[in-house]
Coordinates of C-alpha atoms in Angstrom, one line a residue:
A1 CA -11.4 254.3 75.6
R2 CA -9.0 255.6 78.3
P3 CA -6.4 258.2 77.3
L4 CA -2.8 257.1 77.7
V5 CA -1.1 260.2 76.2
I6 CA -2.5 263.7 76.1
T7 CA -1.0 266.7 74.4
D8 CA -2.4 270.2 73.6
E9 CA -3.1 269.0 70.1
K10 CA -4.4 265.5 70.4
T11 CA -5.2 262.6 72.8
W12 CA -4.1 259.0 72.2
S13 CA -6.0 256.1 73.9
Y14 CA -4.4 252.9 75.1
K15 CA -5.8 251.2 72.0
D16 CA -4.3 253.9 69.7
I17 CA -0.8 253.4 71.2
L18 CA -1.2 249.6 71.0
S19 CA -2.0 249.7 67.3
W20 CA 0.7 252.2 66.6
S21 CA 3.3 250.2 68.5
E22 CA 2.3 247.0 66.7
K23 CA 2.8 248.6 63.3
I24 CA 6.3 249.9 64.3
A25 CA 7.2 246.5 65.8
A26 CA 6.3 244.9 62.5
G27 CA 8.5 247.4 60.7
L28 CA 11.4 246.6 63.0
I29 CA 11.1 242.9 62.5
E30 CA 10.8 243.4 58.7
S31 CA 14.0 245.4 58.8
G32 CA 15.8 242.5 60.3
V33 CA 15.8 243.5 64.0
K34 CA 16.0 240.3 66.0
P35 CA 15.3 239.6 69.7
G36 CA 18.2 241.0 71.7
D37 CA 19.3 243.5 69.1
H38 CA 19.8 247.1 70.1
V39 CA 17.7 249.9 68.7
G40 CA 18.8 253.5 69.2
L41 CA 16.0 256.0 69.9
L42 CA 16.8 259.7 69.7
M43 CA 13.5 261.5 70.4
G44 CA 12.0 264.2 72.7
N45 CA 8.8 263.7 74.7
F46 CA 6.6 263.2 71.7
P47 CA 3.7 260.7 71.7
A48 CA 5.8 258.8 69.1
F49 CA 8.4 258.1 71.8
V50 CA 5.8 256.0 73.7
A51 CA 4.7 254.0 70.6
V52 CA 8.4 253.4 69.6
K53 CA 9.5 252.4 73.1
F54 CA 6.7 249.8 73.4
A55 CA 7.4 248.6 69.8
I56 CA 11.0 247.9 70.6
S57 CA 10.0 245.7 73.5
R58 CA 7.2 244.1 71.4
A59 CA 9.9 243.1 68.9
G60 CA 12.0 241.6 71.7
A61 CA 14.7 244.1 71.1
V62 CA 16.6 246.4 73.5
A63 CA 16.1 250.1 73.5
V64 CA 19.0 252.5 73.6
P65 CA 17.4 255.9 74.4
I66 CA 19.8 258.7 73.5
N67 CA 20.1 262.1 75.2
F68 CA 18.8 264.5 72.6
L69 CA 21.3 267.2 73.8
N70 CA 24.2 265.0 72.5
R71 CA 26.3 266.6 69.9
R72 CA 27.7 264.8 66.8
D73 CA 30.6 263.0 68.5
E74 CA 28.6 262.0 71.6
L75 CA 25.9 260.6 69.3
G76 CA 28.5 258.7 67.3
Y77 CA 30.0 257.3 70.5
V78 CA 26.7 256.0 71.8
L79 CA 25.7 254.4 68.5
K80 CA 29.0 252.6 68.2
Q81 CA 29.5 251.6 71.8
S82 CA 26.0 250.3 72.1
D83 CA 26.2 248.2 68.9
A84 CA 22.9 249.6 67.7
V85 CA 21.6 247.9 64.5
L86 CA 18.9 250.5 63.8
L87 CA 18.3 254.2 64.8
I88 CA 15.0 256.1 65.0
T89 CA 15.8 259.8 65.2
M90 CA 14.3 263.3 65.0
D91 CA 15.5 265.6 62.3
Q92 CA 16.1 268.6 64.4
F93 CA 15.3 269.6 68.0
R94 CA 16.3 272.5 70.3
G95 CA 18.7 273.9 67.7
L96 CA 20.5 270.6 67.1
N97 CA 20.5 269.3 63.5
Y98 CA 20.8 265.5 63.8
L99 CA 20.7 265.0 60.0
K100 CA 23.8 267.1 59.7
F101 CA 25.4 265.0 62.4
L102 CA 24.5 261.8 60.5
D103 CA 25.8 263.3 57.2
E104 CA 29.2 263.9 58.9
L105 CA 29.3 260.6 60.8
M106 CA 28.0 258.3 58.0
P107 CA 27.6 260.1 54.7
C108 CA 25.6 257.3 53.1
W109 CA 23.2 256.8 56.0
V110 CA 20.0 257.2 53.8
Q111 CA 21.0 254.4 51.5
S112 CA 23.0 252.0 53.6
G113 CA 22.8 253.0 57.3
G114 CA 26.1 253.3 59.1
G115 CA 28.4 252.2 56.3
D116 CA 32.0 251.4 57.1
A117 CA 32.2 253.8 60.1
F118 CA 29.2 252.1 61.9
P119 CA 29.1 248.6 60.3
R120 CA 26.4 247.2 62.8
L121 CA 24.0 250.1 62.1
K122 CA 21.9 248.9 59.1
K123 CA 19.1 251.4 58.9
V124 CA 18.0 254.9 60.0
V125 CA 14.3 255.8 60.4
L126 CA 13.4 259.4 60.5
F127 CA 10.8 261.2 62.7
P128 CA 10.5 264.7 61.2
C129 CA 9.4 267.2 63.7
S130 CA 10.9 270.5 62.6
G131 CA 9.3 271.1 59.3
Q132 CA 12.6 271.1 57.3
A133 CA 12.9 269.2 54.1
V134 CA 13.9 265.6 54.5
P135 CA 16.3 263.7 52.3
E136 CA 14.8 261.9 49.4
G137 CA 14.5 258.1 49.9
V138 CA 14.8 258.2 53.7
Q139 CA 12.4 255.9 55.7
L140 CA 9.9 257.9 57.6
L141 CA 8.4 256.7 60.9
N142 CA 4.8 257.5 59.9
T143 CA 5.1 254.9 57.1
F144 CA 7.4 252.5 58.8
G145 CA 5.7 249.1 59.1
N146 CA 2.9 249.9 56.6
S147 CA 3.8 247.1 54.3
A148 CA 4.9 244.6 57.0
T149 CA 2.8 241.6 57.9
K150 CA 1.5 241.6 61.5
T151 CA 3.9 239.9 63.8
T152 CA 3.5 238.1 67.1
V153 CA 4.9 239.6 70.2
Q154 CA 8.4 238.4 71.0
H155 CA 9.0 237.3 74.7
P156 CA 12.6 237.3 75.6
G157 CA 11.8 236.9 79.3
P158 CA 11.6 239.2 82.3
Y159 CA 15.3 239.1 83.1
S160 CA 16.4 240.0 79.6
H161 CA 17.5 243.6 79.0
C162 CA 14.9 246.1 77.9
D163 CA 17.1 249.2 78.0
I164 CA 20.7 250.3 77.8
I165 CA 20.6 253.8 79.2
Y166 CA 23.7 256.0 79.0
T167 CA 24.6 258.0 82.0
S168 CA 25.9 261.5 81.3
G169 CA 27.4 261.4 84.7
T170 CA 28.5 264.4 86.8
T171 CA 32.1 263.2 86.9
G172 CA 33.0 261.5 83.6
S173 CA 32.1 260.0 80.2
P174 CA 28.8 258.1 79.6
K175 CA 28.4 254.4 80.3
G176 CA 25.5 252.2 79.2
V177 CA 23.6 251.0 82.2
M178 CA 21.9 247.6 81.5
I179 CA 18.3 247.4 82.8
T180 CA 15.9 244.4 82.6
H181 CA 12.2 244.3 82.1
D182 CA 11.8 243.0 85.6
M183 CA 13.8 245.9 87.1
M184 CA 11.7 248.5 85.2
L185 CA 8.3 247.1 86.0
R186 CA 8.9 246.3 89.6
T187 CA 10.3 249.8 90.2
A188 CA 7.4 251.4 88.4
F189 CA 4.9 249.4 90.4
G190 CA 6.7 250.6 93.5
S191 CA 6.2 254.2 92.5
T192 CA 2.4 253.6 91.9
W193 CA 2.1 251.7 95.2
G194 CA 4.3 253.9 97.4
R195 CA 2.8 257.2 96.1
A196 CA -0.8 255.8 96.4
F197 CA -1.9 256.5 92.8
Q198 CA -5.7 256.4 92.3
D199 CA -7.5 255.0 89.3
G200 CA -6.9 257.2 86.3
H201 CA -3.9 259.1 87.8
R202 CA -2.7 261.9 85.4
I203 CA 1.0 262.8 85.4
L204 CA 2.4 265.9 83.7
F205 CA 6.1 266.2 83.2
S206 CA 8.8 267.6 80.8
L207 CA 11.6 265.4 82.2
P208 CA 12.9 263.4 79.2
M209 CA 11.7 259.9 78.8
Y210 CA 15.1 258.8 77.7
H211 CA 15.9 258.9 81.4
V212 CA 14.5 256.7 84.2
Y213 CA 12.8 259.6 86.1
G214 CA 10.3 260.6 83.4
Y215 CA 10.1 257.0 81.9
V216 CA 9.7 254.9 85.1
E217 CA 8.1 257.4 87.5
G218 CA 5.9 258.8 84.7
L219 CA 5.0 256.6 81.8
L220 CA 5.4 253.1 83.3
A221 CA 4.0 254.0 86.7
C222 CA 0.7 255.3 85.3
L223 CA 0.0 252.1 83.5
F224 CA -0.8 250.2 86.7
V225 CA -3.8 252.4 87.4
G226 CA -5.0 253.0 83.8
G227 CA -3.5 256.4 84.1
T228 CA -2.4 259.1 81.7
I229 CA 0.8 261.0 80.9
I230 CA 0.8 264.6 79.7
P231 CA 4.4 264.9 78.3
Q232 CA 5.8 268.2 77.5
T233 CA 8.7 268.6 75.0
R234 CA 10.4 271.3 77.0
F235 CA 10.2 272.9 80.5
D236 CA 8.5 276.2 80.8
A237 CA 7.1 277.2 84.2
A238 CA 4.0 279.0 82.8
E239 CA 3.3 276.2 80.3
T240 CA 3.6 273.6 83.0
L241 CA 1.1 275.3 85.2
Q242 CA -1.2 276.0 82.3
G243 CA -1.0 272.3 81.4
I244 CA -2.0 271.2 84.9
D245 CA -5.1 273.3 84.6
K246 CA -6.0 272.5 81.0
H247 CA -5.6 268.8 81.3
Q248 CA -6.6 268.4 84.9
A249 CA -3.3 266.8 85.9
T250 CA -3.2 265.2 89.4
D251 CA 0.6 264.8 89.6
V252 CA 3.7 266.7 88.4
L253 CA 7.3 265.4 88.2
L254 CA 9.9 268.0 89.0
I255 CA 13.6 268.5 89.8
P256 CA 14.4 271.3 92.3
T257 CA 15.4 273.9 89.7
M258 CA 12.0 273.3 88.0
T259 CA 10.2 273.6 91.3
L260 CA 11.9 276.9 92.1
A261 CA 10.8 278.2 88.6
L262 CA 7.2 277.2 89.2
L263 CA 7.2 278.9 92.6
D264 CA 8.5 282.1 91.1
E265 CA 5.8 282.0 88.4
L266 CA 3.1 281.4 91.0
K267 CA 4.2 284.4 93.0
K268 CA 3.5 286.5 89.9
T269 CA 0.4 284.8 88.3
T270 CA -2.6 283.0 89.7
Y271 CA -3.5 279.4 88.5
Q272 CA -6.3 277.2 89.8
L273 CA -4.4 273.9 90.2
S274 CA -7.6 272.4 91.7
S275 CA -6.8 269.0 90.2
L276 CA -3.3 268.7 91.5
T277 CA -3.0 266.2 94.4
H278 CA 0.6 265.0 94.1
V279 CA 4.0 266.7 93.7
I280 CA 7.4 265.0 93.5
S281 CA 10.5 267.2 93.6
S282 CA 13.6 265.0 93.4
G283 CA 16.9 264.6 91.6
G284 CA 19.0 267.0 93.5
R285 CA 19.5 269.1 96.6
A286 CA 17.0 271.8 97.3
P287 CA 16.9 274.8 99.6
T288 CA 14.9 274.0 102.7
Y289 CA 12.4 276.8 102.2
I290 CA 11.2 275.1 99.0
W291 CA 8.9 272.6 100.8
Q292 CA 6.9 275.3 102.7
D293 CA 6.5 277.2 99.4
I294 CA 5.2 274.1 97.7
V295 CA 2.5 273.8 100.3
T296 CA 1.7 277.5 100.1
Y297 CA 1.6 277.9 96.3
L298 CA 0.9 274.4 94.9
H299 CA -1.1 273.0 97.9
P300 CA -1.0 269.3 97.0
K301 CA -2.2 266.6 99.3
E302 CA 1.0 264.7 99.0
I303 CA 4.6 265.9 98.6
T304 CA 7.5 263.5 97.8
T305 CA 11.2 263.7 97.5
G306 CA 13.7 261.0 97.1
Y307 CA 17.0 259.7 95.8
G308 CA 17.9 257.4 92.9
M309 CA 20.1 257.0 89.9
T310 CA 20.1 255.1 86.6
E311 CA 22.1 252.2 88.1
V312 CA 19.3 251.5 90.6
T313 CA 16.6 251.9 88.0
A314 CA 14.9 255.0 89.5
S315 CA 14.0 256.4 93.0
S316 CA 15.2 254.0 95.7
T317 CA 14.5 256.2 98.7
V318 CA 11.3 258.3 99.1
T319 CA 9.5 260.3 101.7
R320 CA 6.1 259.0 102.7
P321 CA 2.8 261.0 102.6
D322 CA 2.5 260.8 106.4
D323 CA 6.1 261.8 107.1
S324 CA 6.7 264.8 109.3
F325 CA 7.7 268.1 107.6
E326 CA 11.1 267.6 109.1
R327 CA 11.7 264.6 106.9
L328 CA 11.2 266.7 103.8
L329 CA 13.5 269.4 105.2
N330 CA 16.3 267.2 106.3
T331 CA 16.3 263.9 104.4
N332 CA 16.0 262.3 101.0
G333 CA 13.4 259.8 102.2
R334 CA 13.3 256.3 103.6
L335 CA 14.6 253.2 101.9
R336 CA 11.8 252.5 99.4
E337 CA 9.3 249.7 100.1
V338 CA 7.5 248.5 97.0
G339 CA 5.0 246.1 98.5
P340 CA 4.5 242.8 96.6
A341 CA 7.1 243.9 94.0
G342 CA 9.9 243.8 96.5
D343 CA 12.1 241.2 97.9
P344 CA 10.7 239.9 101.2
S345 CA 14.2 239.2 102.5
L346 CA 15.1 242.9 102.0
G347 CA 12.0 244.3 103.7
H348 CA 10.0 244.3 100.5
R349 CA 12.5 246.6 98.8
L350 CA 14.3 246.4 95.5
V351 CA 17.4 248.3 96.7
V352 CA 19.0 248.5 100.1
Y353 CA 22.0 250.6 101.1
R354 CA 25.0 250.4 103.4
V355 CA 27.1 253.4 104.4
V356 CA 30.9 252.7 104.6
D357 CA 34.1 254.5 105.3
R358 CA 35.6 255.6 102.0
E359 CA 39.1 254.5 103.0
T360 CA 38.5 251.2 104.8
G361 CA 35.2 250.0 103.3
I362 CA 34.0 249.3 106.8
D363 CA 30.4 250.1 107.8
V364 CA 30.0 253.3 109.8
A365 CA 27.6 253.8 112.7
P366 CA 24.0 254.8 112.0
G367 CA 23.8 258.5 111.4
E368 CA 27.5 258.9 110.4
V369 CA 28.6 260.0 106.9
G370 CA 30.2 257.6 104.4
E371 CA 29.9 256.3 100.9
L372 CA 26.6 254.7 99.9
L373 CA 26.7 251.1 98.6
A374 CA 23.6 249.6 97.0
K375 CA 22.4 246.0 96.5
G376 CA 19.2 244.3 95.4
P377 CA 17.2 243.2 92.4
G378 CA 16.8 246.9 91.4
V379 CA 20.5 247.3 90.9
T380 CA 22.1 247.0 87.5
A381 CA 24.4 244.1 86.7
G382 CA 26.8 246.6 85.1
Y383 CA 27.7 248.6 82.1
Y384 CA 27.4 247.4 78.5
N385 CA 30.7 246.4 76.9
K386 CA 32.7 247.9 79.7
P387 CA 34.0 245.1 81.9
E388 CA 36.6 247.2 83.6
A389 CA 34.2 249.9 84.5
T390 CA 31.7 247.3 85.8
A391 CA 34.4 245.6 87.9
E392 CA 35.4 249.0 89.4
A393 CA 31.8 249.9 90.2
F394 CA 31.3 246.9 92.6
T395 CA 32.9 245.8 95.8
Q396 CA 34.3 242.2 95.9
D397 CA 31.1 241.1 97.8
G398 CA 28.8 242.5 95.1
W399 CA 27.7 245.9 96.4
F400 CA 27.4 248.8 93.9
K401 CA 29.5 251.9 94.7
T402 CA 27.2 254.8 94.1
G403 CA 29.9 257.5 94.5
D404 CA 27.5 259.4 96.7
L405 CA 28.2 260.4 100.3
G406 CA 25.4 260.3 102.8
R407 CA 24.1 259.1 106.1
I408 CA 21.2 256.7 107.1
D409 CA 19.6 257.1 110.5
A410 CA 18.1 254.4 112.7
D411 CA 14.7 254.7 111.0
H412 CA 16.3 254.0 107.5
Y413 CA 16.0 257.6 106.3
L414 CA 18.8 258.8 104.0
T415 CA 20.4 262.2 103.9
L416 CA 22.6 262.9 100.9
M417 CA 25.8 264.9 101.5
G418 CA 27.3 265.1 98.0
R419 CA 29.4 263.2 95.5
S420 CA 32.6 261.6 96.8
K421 CA 34.4 262.6 93.7
E422 CA 33.3 266.2 94.0
S423 CA 34.8 266.9 97.4
Y424 CA 38.2 268.5 97.4
R425 CA 41.0 269.6 99.8
C426 CA 41.9 273.2 100.4
G427 CA 45.1 273.6 102.4
G428 CA 44.7 269.9 103.6
E429 CA 41.1 270.4 104.8
Q430 CA 38.3 268.5 103.0
V431 CA 35.6 270.6 101.6
M432 CA 32.1 269.4 100.6
P433 CA 30.7 271.7 97.9
T434 CA 27.1 271.0 98.9
E435 CA 27.6 272.8 102.2
I436 CA 28.7 276.0 100.3
E437 CA 25.9 275.5 97.8
D438 CA 23.3 275.1 100.4
L439 CA 24.4 278.4 102.0
L440 CA 24.6 280.4 98.8
V441 CA 21.0 279.6 97.7
T442 CA 19.8 281.2 101.0
H443 CA 21.0 284.5 99.6
P444 CA 18.0 286.4 98.2
A445 CA 19.7 287.0 94.8
V446 CA 20.8 283.4 94.2
L447 CA 18.6 280.8 92.5
Q448 CA 21.2 278.1 91.8
A449 CA 24.8 277.6 93.1
H450 CA 27.3 275.0 92.0
V451 CA 30.8 274.9 93.5
V452 CA 33.8 273.1 91.9
P453 CA 37.5 273.0 92.8
V454 CA 40.2 274.7 90.7
P455 CA 43.9 274.5 91.2
H456 CA 45.8 276.9 93.5
D457 CA 49.5 277.2 93.9
R458 CA 49.5 277.5 97.7
M459 CA 46.3 275.9 98.9
G460 CA 46.3 273.0 96.4
E461 CA 42.6 273.6 95.4
V462 CA 40.1 276.4 96.1
G463 CA 36.5 276.7 95.3
C464 CA 34.9 278.4 92.3
A465 CA 31.2 279.1 92.7
F466 CA 28.9 279.3 89.6
V467 CA 25.7 281.1 90.4
V468 CA 22.4 281.7 88.6
W469 CA 20.5 284.9 89.7
R470 CA 16.9 284.9 90.6
D471 CA 14.7 286.9 88.1
G472 CA 15.4 290.6 88.5
Q473 CA 18.1 290.0 91.2
H474 CA 21.9 290.2 91.3
A475 CA 24.7 290.8 93.7
E476 CA 28.4 291.7 93.4
P477 CA 30.7 288.7 93.7
E478 CA 32.4 290.3 96.7
E479 CA 29.0 290.4 98.5
L480 CA 28.6 286.7 98.0
L481 CA 32.1 286.0 99.2
D482 CA 31.5 288.2 102.3
F483 CA 28.3 286.2 102.9
C484 CA 30.2 283.0 102.8
T485 CA 33.0 284.4 105.1
Q486 CA 30.4 285.3 107.7
N487 CA 28.9 281.8 107.8
L488 CA 31.7 279.3 106.9
A489 CA 35.2 278.3 108.0
R490 CA 37.8 280.2 106.0
F491 CA 39.0 277.2 104.0
K492 CA 35.4 276.6 102.7
V493 CA 35.0 280.1 101.3
P494 CA 35.3 280.1 97.5
R495 CA 37.9 282.2 95.9
H496 CA 36.0 282.9 92.7
V497 CA 32.4 283.6 91.7
L498 CA 31.2 283.2 88.1
V499 CA 27.7 284.0 86.8
L500 CA 25.8 281.9 84.3
K501 CA 22.3 281.8 83.0
A502 CA 20.2 278.7 84.0
D503 CA 20.4 277.2 80.5
Q504 CA 24.2 277.5 80.5
I505 CA 24.6 275.0 83.4
P506 CA 25.5 271.6 81.9
V507 CA 23.2 269.1 83.5
T508 CA 22.5 265.4 83.5
P509 CA 19.0 264.2 82.4
S510 CA 18.0 264.2 86.0
G511 CA 19.0 267.8 86.4
R512 CA 22.3 267.4 88.4
A513 CA 25.1 269.7 87.3
R514 CA 27.9 268.0 85.4
K515 CA 30.7 269.2 87.7
F516 CA 33.6 268.0 85.5
L517 CA 32.3 270.3 82.7
L518 CA 31.9 273.2 85.1
I519 CA 35.5 272.6 86.1
Q520 CA 36.6 272.9 82.4
M521 CA 34.5 276.1 82.1
A522 CA 36.1 277.5 85.2
L523 CA 39.7 276.7 84.1
K524 CA 39.0 278.5 80.8
E525 CA 37.3 281.5 82.3
L526 CA 39.9 282.0 85.0
H527 CA 42.8 281.2 82.6
L528 CA 44.1 278.4 84.8
G529 CA 44.5 275.7 82.2

């Protein structure tokens, strides 16, 4: 039997996952979960995630995958706002104690679910993964469904919701993006088709499957070629490279910060990587030197980068294997064609973009910068239980406002320029933080750079640069400011430099810095608020 999930400890075949998901689905239905109900899933990249995710769909329910980095109040917000009727959760993970959170949110959760505080939540099922003692009487995932009778698969239809995925956006509070089965599968097929997966393709990743990148581009995409996923529960550069060799991975999913860490590891230690044929590094801006280093140290046959967001299901622009190196250096790929899964009237795509002037909403000329608007069958219909946010997210003629700034050339290649809400004005001049960030990461000591605005009495706003040093490197803040002064107009030069470790940068599931949280950190550190 073909393997579907491989870990260092065990391999699960397609048949194993099928049987496992059938049992859990029976448990869901026995617990009163009905087609269309919402089931919360708080779990890292364990094989159980795969079985539970398929089980929720098998029961005709809607999955609410929850960010496992959420703290108590964030967890409570998602459970309540999503109207979840059942929660499947880990006990502890990465230093967070979810049982303690549940005790504080709903003291009687073991006996009666959410109680008065969360009246829709009827049951909590526990996936113990930390070794700590579990409360007496709690329903455990490994016995869930044992006593249930086998159930038939529920078929709510391709255009019904399969997921409500909460964005932990770069500029505000989370919103539940509604995604259908049709959107998920068409987009996943597009990844398989566009990246030319071969029979039995093996994808290794540590990107969380509660997010569309790991879930769609990893798990769902591999199914179309009888492939395999090798999920890792955390990112570690050495463990990633060891995993590629040990499990003969053909593909690895990365965000730029991960790619940089892999390259640093490869400059110190040798790995074979003979099985690796595909690399995708996407989800954020990257220094231009990264692509040549990928060729030199990872030597895949195909390198891909792209652009996407939860609201457009996953990657909606990608580079092609036969693209020139300049396309990797200077663009985020071409509007994604997905073959037979696409809309013929949209050039066999699921998502198309317009670039408009931010003030007037009028289309700009090809190659000019403006706000990106998206439309197509891969675009969400809106946010769950947030009619005002949904209305604000779309133009009157139905185009989704991404909040991203970019340009699209005559050949349909997109180049991202940053977030419209992240730009600021210094002395009346508009500043795009990405320009400063792109410069700072060319400094030999800087691994990451994130620039945010902070208030200034005379200039209105000035820049504050958060930097992460490369291993064994550092520089004085004055040196970085001088470096900026030599290369940028005066109004673009940050006034402040703050140093953080990589794990102190608050990020979204796709690895983008949550700028509004960095602003709060800057205000506190600089005593400005």
